[in-house]
Amino acid sequence: MKESSLMRFVFVLCLVSSSAFCLADSDQNATDSSAVYIVTLKDLPATHSSSSKHSLTSTSSQIYKTLNRSASIIRVHDSLLRKVLRKENYLKLYSYHYLINGFSAVITQKQADRLAAREEVNNVVLDFPVKKATTHTPQFLGLPRGAWLRDGGSEYAGEGVVIGFIDTGIDPTHPSFSDKIPGHSYTVPPRFTGVCEVTVGFPPGSCNRKLIGARHFAESALSRGVLNSSQDDASPFDGDGHGTHTASVAAGNHGIPVVVSGHHLGNASGMAPRAHVAIYKALYKRFGGFAADIIAAIDQAAQDGVDIINLSITPNRRPPGIATFLNPIDMALLSAVKAGIFVVQAAGNTGPAPKSMSSFSPWIFTVGATSHDRVYSNSIILGNNVIVSGVGLASGTRTIHKLVLATHALRNGTTVMDAIYVGECQDSSSFDQKLVQGKILVCSYTVRFILGVSTIKKALITAKNLTAAGLVFYIDPSATGFQMSSTPMDIPGILISSTQDSQTLLRYYNSSLLRENASGKIVGSASFARIVGGMKPTYGITAPKVMYFSARGPDPEDDSFVDADILKPNLVAPGNSIWAAWSPLGIATTDFEGERFAMVSGTSMSAPHVTGIAALIKQKFPHFTPAAIGSALSTTASLLDRKGERIMAQRAVLNPDISQSPATPFDMGSGFVNATAALDPGLIFDIGYNEYMKFLCGINGSSPVVLNYTGERCSAYNSSLAASDLNLPSVTIAKLVGTRTVLRWVTNIAATATNETYTVGWTTPNSVSVKVSPAKFTIGNGQTRVLSLVFGAMKKNLTASFGRIKLFGDRGHIVNIPVAVIYKITV
């Protein structure tokens, strides 16, 4: 069945960093003028061949057959365009041949309509714009004495695994990606067929045995005229910083010194420091990117033979259509999963509102963000001996110095009305150097800093130009409730993030003002202070807790807020104040311009933590399916913080630590990632491609769309699966009417060949009865058992409630299965 009209929609990706602000691009008008269209064909792509699946043990003959199949598909694309658009102007941008069978081209709408009318064509979609979305975290996650130790230490952790990053590129000169590491040398996996692209911005020798592949994709951007080669780095080089950061969180080398603003802040490491890195740049610092380029990057990464794909990018609104799962990017990723590739995606930074999830499909492993137990704090001791605390990566002053408020240090003739934002200290020309020299300059931190209009970097330049002894920021009422970051400062400084503490500072300062007797004009202040400094971190705070910005479930099935029977996020991991590699030319955050490391927050940072840990699982279990890797991560997740209490979730953007409550599965999925336990899960829940297809075919009205993307007819599967019947390591029922039975299959993959006996226990969601059978079972290595889970609505309740099923093995394994039921209706 062919759709009679073109699908047109916008699927915009947003920056997943410390800011939750995101701007959507308007859709491209479909007129007779040329535009980029994505065309998919009915014939199967190369990866749907049974011999095309990449694994750690793929043979050269298998790869050769796949390449031949791909070349044949490309010839078909070119032939189709010549036949349909004979003697007309058009430009083919990409042939997609590995994960999906199709191409993107610059054509008119009339030409697109003619292509859509062809028998061999399934779907024609207008291209859409997209935008981009550790020194201590390995210790916080227990890697050095846990998961790494089991694999022989950090010098072996992740060895042989290739991680592909769809992002803003990489800085190849960064030591986090060098192959000149003491110990045994890197060996490039022979199955990896990727290349290192050489351009002006990415010279020969940029790649090595660690960074084994790098490409950039910008054909759609070029066709629109939005890519400026000199400004946007038309090469794999990272001019933004985001891609370098995410790659090093997952797979950066171990023991790399972190030096920022001249301060040594420890040594950095990725979660899988011996894993290989392959970069597929499809996002750019000025304009973001486009779906045609993103899909080309995913397709190439899969064809090259990566084992894991990291996507620290998310849509900032739901894809239109009958289901969120049926969009071009998710469908390309479904084929990647079929090829054996584990896909990790950031949940998004649109929390803490319910249904703010930005990663939807069950074959994608979605990660939310938490805090960890390290903070950088400093303080200022006022002349009245009151101590005011704050944040800021800065040294302290050796002695006490006078304080001067910025608005009291203006040049003669300059007033606050002339320079309304002078209190932010953004321009040294507004001030009288004689009034500031040798003093601690006090500036206001307003909402303009949060918006990026004003920066701490500019204030530092002002303070240094005026030869100030130090710099203090007090929080302005316009920024009340927002969290201040530990920003590096190359002079003594502090950011006072509390409104109450800010008022304490200002009251002391104002009480010490000196005025002329006759006019009352302020001529100075008798206030003094000493900045203590905050270069040494503090550990042991309550952590992890789900950050306010981390997107929440329930997972929306479509753009009308209908709930899906799929738990999202799958898991949470550290995503707040994460140190990792940075490109000195990166502009994604002004506070770290020119630095080689940056501290950034967001689900973009939490996703690569899980990506790196997944590489450790892939290394130990090379034949694990993507679903098996996801199961190992999920069923072993931690439910308690480091103090043994329930993990908390922040519930508000303003004053988030005041508004918090225990985290539910819609906040944290199965829980907080446990790297060591994930390497010995005991039981796994596995799902194959056929089950995902049956699930998609079970969505009302999905058959033609499924055919469009996969080239397969739902009738070939004979049956369908409801989302709650997928063999996921969780149970979500959006609408429980009466009684519902779901089945789960568990397989014993424990290293020991002896049997293990499991006892089942559970806590019931409010207004729901639960029965699991068998309540006790014995299972041998490699064996599979079926569990019957019966849920009953005990009374009508329209509020989501949560429970948990746990399987306790007599050899120490504990399998954790979260349960979420939203609407309960008795019959």
mmCIF file of N, CA and C in Angstrom, residues 162-229:
data_model
loop_
_atom_site.group_PDB
_atom_site.id
_atom_site.type_symbol
_atom_site.label_atom_id
_atom_site.label_comp_id
_atom_site.label_asym_id
_atom_site.label_seq_id
_atom_site.Cartn_x
_atom_site.Cartn_y
_atom_site.Cartn_z
ATOM 1 N N VAL A 162 34.395 -1.332 19.357
ATOM 2 C CA VAL A 162 34.395 -0.072 18.603
ATOM 3 C C VAL A 162 33.101 0.682 18.897
ATOM 4 N N ILE A 163 33.237 1.927 19.347
ATOM 5 C CA ILE A 163 32.081 2.773 19.641
ATOM 6 C C ILE A 163 31.993 3.875 18.596
ATOM 7 N N GLY A 164 30.830 3.997 17.991
ATOM 8 C CA GLY A 164 30.590 5.048 17.009
ATOM 9 C C GLY A 164 29.809 6.192 17.634
ATOM 10 N N PHE A 165 30.263 7.415 17.438
ATOM 11 C CA PHE A 165 29.625 8.596 18.007
ATOM 12 C C PHE A 165 29.052 9.459 16.893
ATOM 13 N N ILE A 166 27.728 9.653 16.911
ATOM 14 C CA ILE A 166 27.078 10.578 15.985
ATOM 15 C C ILE A 166 26.975 11.900 16.727
ATOM 16 N N ASP A 167 27.816 12.865 16.371
ATOM 17 C CA ASP A 167 27.922 14.054 17.213
ATOM 18 C C ASP A 167 28.544 15.199 16.421
ATOM 19 N N THR A 168 29.246 16.081 17.128
ATOM 20 C CA THR A 168 29.810 17.282 16.508
ATOM 21 C C THR A 168 31.259 17.113 16.096
ATOM 22 N N GLY A 169 31.766 15.877 16.105
ATOM 23 C CA GLY A 169 33.139 15.633 15.691
ATOM 24 C C GLY A 169 34.054 15.378 16.869
ATOM 25 N N ILE A 170 35.362 15.554 16.648
ATOM 26 C CA ILE A 170 36.347 15.256 17.683
ATOM 27 C C ILE A 170 37.595 16.097 17.455
ATOM 28 N N ASP A 171 38.311 16.385 18.541
ATOM 29 C CA ASP A 171 39.631 16.998 18.451
ATOM 30 C C ASP A 171 40.647 15.858 18.473
ATOM 31 N N PRO A 172 41.247 15.508 17.325
ATOM 32 C CA PRO A 172 42.112 14.328 17.267
ATOM 33 C C PRO A 172 43.437 14.518 17.996
ATOM 34 N N THR A 173 43.791 15.767 18.343
ATOM 35 C CA THR A 173 45.054 16.008 19.028
ATOM 36 C C THR A 173 44.942 15.838 20.532
ATOM 37 N N HIS A 174 43.748 15.592 21.033
ATOM 38 C CA HIS A 174 43.565 15.487 22.475
ATOM 39 C C HIS A 174 44.209 14.204 23.003
ATOM 40 N N PRO A 175 44.934 14.288 24.122
ATOM 41 C CA PRO A 175 45.592 13.081 24.652
ATOM 42 C C PRO A 175 44.625 11.983 25.071
ATOM 43 N N SER A 176 43.363 12.311 25.260
ATOM 44 C CA SER A 176 42.377 11.286 25.603
ATOM 45 C C SER A 176 42.180 10.282 24.480
ATOM 46 N N PHE A 177 42.628 10.644 23.256
ATOM 47 C CA PHE A 177 42.424 9.763 22.101
ATOM 48 C C PHE A 177 43.747 9.358 21.450
ATOM 49 N N SER A 178 44.831 9.509 22.177
ATOM 50 C CA SER A 178 46.135 9.097 21.667
ATOM 51 C C SER A 178 46.283 7.586 21.774
ATOM 52 N N ASP A 179 47.056 7.004 20.851
ATOM 53 C CA ASP A 179 47.347 5.574 20.954
ATOM 54 C C ASP A 179 48.729 5.327 21.545
ATOM 55 N N LYS A 180 49.397 6.393 21.939
ATOM 56 C CA LYS A 180 50.725 6.275 22.548
ATOM 57 C C LYS A 180 50.582 6.179 24.065
ATOM 58 N N ILE A 181 50.029 5.072 24.501
ATOM 59 C CA ILE A 181 49.756 4.826 25.905
ATOM 60 C C ILE A 181 50.697 3.731 26.403
ATOM 61 N N PRO A 182 51.310 3.932 27.562
ATOM 62 C CA PRO A 182 52.209 2.889 28.089
ATOM 63 C C PRO A 182 51.486 1.556 28.235
ATOM 64 N N GLY A 183 52.257 0.487 28.073
ATOM 65 C CA GLY A 183 51.657 -0.842 28.154
ATOM 66 C C GLY A 183 51.499 -1.442 26.776
ATOM 67 N N HIS A 184 50.650 -2.442 26.661
ATOM 68 C CA HIS A 184 50.487 -3.109 25.376
ATOM 69 C C HIS A 184 49.785 -2.177 24.387
ATOM 70 N N SER A 185 50.138 -2.297 23.130
ATOM 71 C CA SER A 185 49.656 -1.369 22.112
ATOM 72 C C SER A 185 48.244 -1.709 21.664
ATOM 73 N N TYR A 186 47.584 -0.686 21.094
ATOM 74 C CA TYR A 186 46.256 -0.889 20.512
ATOM 75 C C TYR A 186 46.372 -1.707 19.235
ATOM 76 N N THR A 187 45.371 -2.533 18.986
ATOM 77 C CA THR A 187 45.264 -3.275 17.732
ATOM 78 C C THR A 187 43.908 -2.994 17.122
ATOM 79 N N VAL A 188 43.891 -2.503 15.890
ATOM 80 C CA VAL A 188 42.627 -2.171 15.230
ATOM 81 C C VAL A 188 41.898 -3.462 14.872
ATOM 82 N N PRO A 189 40.634 -3.618 15.295
ATOM 83 C CA PRO A 189 39.884 -4.836 14.944
ATOM 84 C C PRO A 189 39.801 -4.999 13.436
ATOM 85 N N PRO A 190 40.147 -6.160 12.906
ATOM 86 C CA PRO A 190 40.154 -6.351 11.448
ATOM 87 C C PRO A 190 38.777 -6.222 10.815
ATOM 88 N N ARG A 191 37.716 -6.415 11.591
ATOM 89 C CA ARG A 191 36.369 -6.324 11.025
ATOM 90 C C ARG A 191 35.957 -4.883 10.751
ATOM 91 N N PHE A 192 36.657 -3.911 11.349
ATOM 92 C CA PHE A 192 36.277 -2.508 11.175
ATOM 93 C C PHE A 192 36.792 -2.022 9.828
ATOM 94 N N THR A 193 35.884 -1.515 9.005
ATOM 95 C CA THR A 193 36.238 -1.113 7.633
ATOM 96 C C THR A 193 36.146 0.390 7.418
ATOM 97 N N GLY A 194 36.026 1.160 8.495
ATOM 98 C CA GLY A 194 35.905 2.609 8.362
ATOM 99 C C GLY A 194 37.199 3.265 7.915
ATOM 100 N N VAL A 195 37.095 4.523 7.548
ATOM 101 C CA VAL A 195 38.251 5.271 7.060
ATOM 102 C C VAL A 195 38.428 6.541 7.884
ATOM 103 N N CYS A 196 39.592 7.137 7.748
ATOM 104 C CA CYS A 196 39.873 8.424 8.375
ATOM 105 C C CYS A 196 39.890 9.475 7.266
ATOM 106 N N GLU A 197 38.897 10.284 7.256
ATOM 107 C CA GLU A 197 38.742 11.300 6.215
ATOM 108 C C GLU A 197 39.798 12.390 6.389
ATOM 109 N N VAL A 198 40.433 12.768 5.306
ATOM 110 C CA VAL A 198 41.459 13.817 5.333
ATOM 111 C C VAL A 198 40.907 15.072 4.684
ATOM 112 N N THR A 199 40.882 16.169 5.435
ATOM 113 C CA THR A 199 40.428 17.455 4.929
ATOM 114 C C THR A 199 41.383 18.524 5.443
ATOM 115 N N VAL A 200 41.110 19.752 5.061
ATOM 116 C CA VAL A 200 41.950 20.858 5.517
ATOM 117 C C VAL A 200 41.957 20.927 7.039
ATOM 118 N N GLY A 201 40.816 20.718 7.657
ATOM 119 C CA GLY A 201 40.738 20.790 9.106
ATOM 120 C C GLY A 201 41.074 19.496 9.814
ATOM 121 N N PHE A 202 41.347 18.446 9.051
ATOM 122 C CA PHE A 202 41.610 17.130 9.627
ATOM 123 C C PHE A 202 42.733 16.491 8.815
ATOM 124 N N PRO A 203 43.978 16.888 9.062
ATOM 125 C CA PRO A 203 45.110 16.503 8.204
ATOM 126 C C PRO A 203 45.479 15.033 8.338
ATOM 127 N N PRO A 204 46.330 14.536 7.441
ATOM 128 C CA PRO A 204 46.794 13.150 7.548
ATOM 129 C C PRO A 204 47.428 12.903 8.912
ATOM 130 N N GLY A 205 47.206 11.720 9.445
ATOM 131 C CA GLY A 205 47.744 11.383 10.754
ATOM 132 C C GLY A 205 46.833 11.720 11.906
ATOM 133 N N SER A 206 45.636 12.264 11.600
ATOM 134 C CA SER A 206 44.708 12.616 12.678
ATOM 135 C C SER A 206 44.186 11.375 13.387
ATOM 136 N N CYS A 207 43.995 10.304 12.639
ATOM 137 C CA CYS A 207 43.538 9.055 13.247
ATOM 138 C C CYS A 207 44.736 8.208 13.661
ATOM 139 N N ASN A 208 44.463 7.216 14.496
ATOM 140 C CA ASN A 208 45.506 6.316 14.964
ATOM 141 C C ASN A 208 44.857 4.992 15.340
ATOM 142 N N ARG A 209 45.506 4.207 16.158
ATOM 143 C CA ARG A 209 44.949 2.904 16.528
ATOM 144 C C ARG A 209 43.908 3.001 17.646
ATOM 145 N N LYS A 210 43.738 4.175 18.213
ATOM 146 C CA LYS A 210 42.674 4.435 19.189
ATOM 147 C C LYS A 210 41.489 5.087 18.487
ATOM 148 N N LEU A 211 41.758 6.209 17.848
ATOM 149 C CA LEU A 211 40.760 6.900 17.035
ATOM 150 C C LEU A 211 40.861 6.319 15.630
ATOM 151 N N ILE A 212 40.038 5.301 15.350
ATOM 152 C CA ILE A 212 40.275 4.489 14.147
ATOM 153 C C ILE A 212 39.415 4.896 12.953
ATOM 154 N N GLY A 213 38.522 5.832 13.130
ATOM 155 C CA GLY A 213 37.695 6.273 12.006
ATOM 156 C C GLY A 213 37.124 7.650 12.263
ATOM 157 N N ALA A 214 37.022 8.445 11.200
ATOM 158 C CA ALA A 214 36.447 9.786 11.350
ATOM 159 C C ALA A 214 35.923 10.240 9.993
ATOM 160 N N ARG A 215 34.655 10.634 9.968
ATOM 161 C CA ARG A 215 34.029 11.153 8.753
ATOM 162 C C ARG A 215 33.124 12.320 9.130
ATOM 163 N N HIS A 216 32.792 13.120 8.143
ATOM 164 C CA HIS A 216 31.770 14.135 8.391
ATOM 165 C C HIS A 216 30.717 14.059 7.293
ATOM 166 N N PHE A 217 29.490 14.431 7.648
ATOM 167 C CA PHE A 217 28.330 14.331 6.768
ATOM 168 C C PHE A 217 27.628 15.687 6.760
ATOM 169 N N ALA A 218 27.581 16.282 5.589
ATOM 170 C CA ALA A 218 26.995 17.628 5.514
ATOM 171 C C ALA A 218 26.370 17.913 4.158
ATOM 172 N N GLU A 219 26.044 16.869 3.391
ATOM 173 C CA GLU A 219 25.511 17.096 2.050
ATOM 174 C C GLU A 219 24.184 17.855 2.085
ATOM 175 N N SER A 220 23.322 17.504 3.027
ATOM 176 C CA SER A 220 22.045 18.215 3.117
ATOM 177 C C SER A 220 22.267 19.667 3.508
ATOM 178 N N ALA A 221 23.172 19.898 4.450
ATOM 179 C CA ALA A 221 23.477 21.267 4.868
ATOM 180 C C ALA A 221 24.074 22.067 3.721
ATOM 181 N N LEU A 222 24.965 21.445 2.970
ATOM 182 C CA LEU A 222 25.575 22.142 1.831
ATOM 183 C C LEU A 222 24.549 22.490 0.771
ATOM 184 N N SER A 223 23.604 21.582 0.545
ATOM 185 C CA SER A 223 22.604 21.829 -0.493
ATOM 186 C C SER A 223 21.712 23.016 -0.147
ATOM 187 N N ARG A 224 21.626 23.351 1.124
ATOM 188 C CA ARG A 224 20.799 24.471 1.571
ATOM 189 C C ARG A 224 21.598 25.765 1.672
ATOM 190 N N GLY A 225 22.910 25.658 1.556
ATOM 191 C CA GLY A 225 23.740 26.849 1.634
ATOM 192 C C GLY A 225 23.957 27.363 3.037
ATOM 193 N N VAL A 226 23.741 26.527 4.052
ATOM 194 C CA VAL A 226 23.879 27.007 5.426
ATOM 195 C C VAL A 226 25.239 26.684 6.031
ATOM 196 N N LEU A 227 26.029 25.851 5.361
ATOM 197 C CA LEU A 227 27.313 25.471 5.920
ATOM 198 C C LEU A 227 28.410 26.381 5.386
ATOM 199 N N ASN A 228 29.081 27.066 6.292
ATOM 200 C CA ASN A 228 30.224 27.907 5.958
ATOM 201 C C ASN A 228 31.478 27.137 6.344
ATOM 202 N N SER A 229 32.249 26.722 5.337
ATOM 203 C CA SER A 229 33.378 25.819 5.580
ATOM 204 C C SER A 229 34.372 26.382 6.583
#
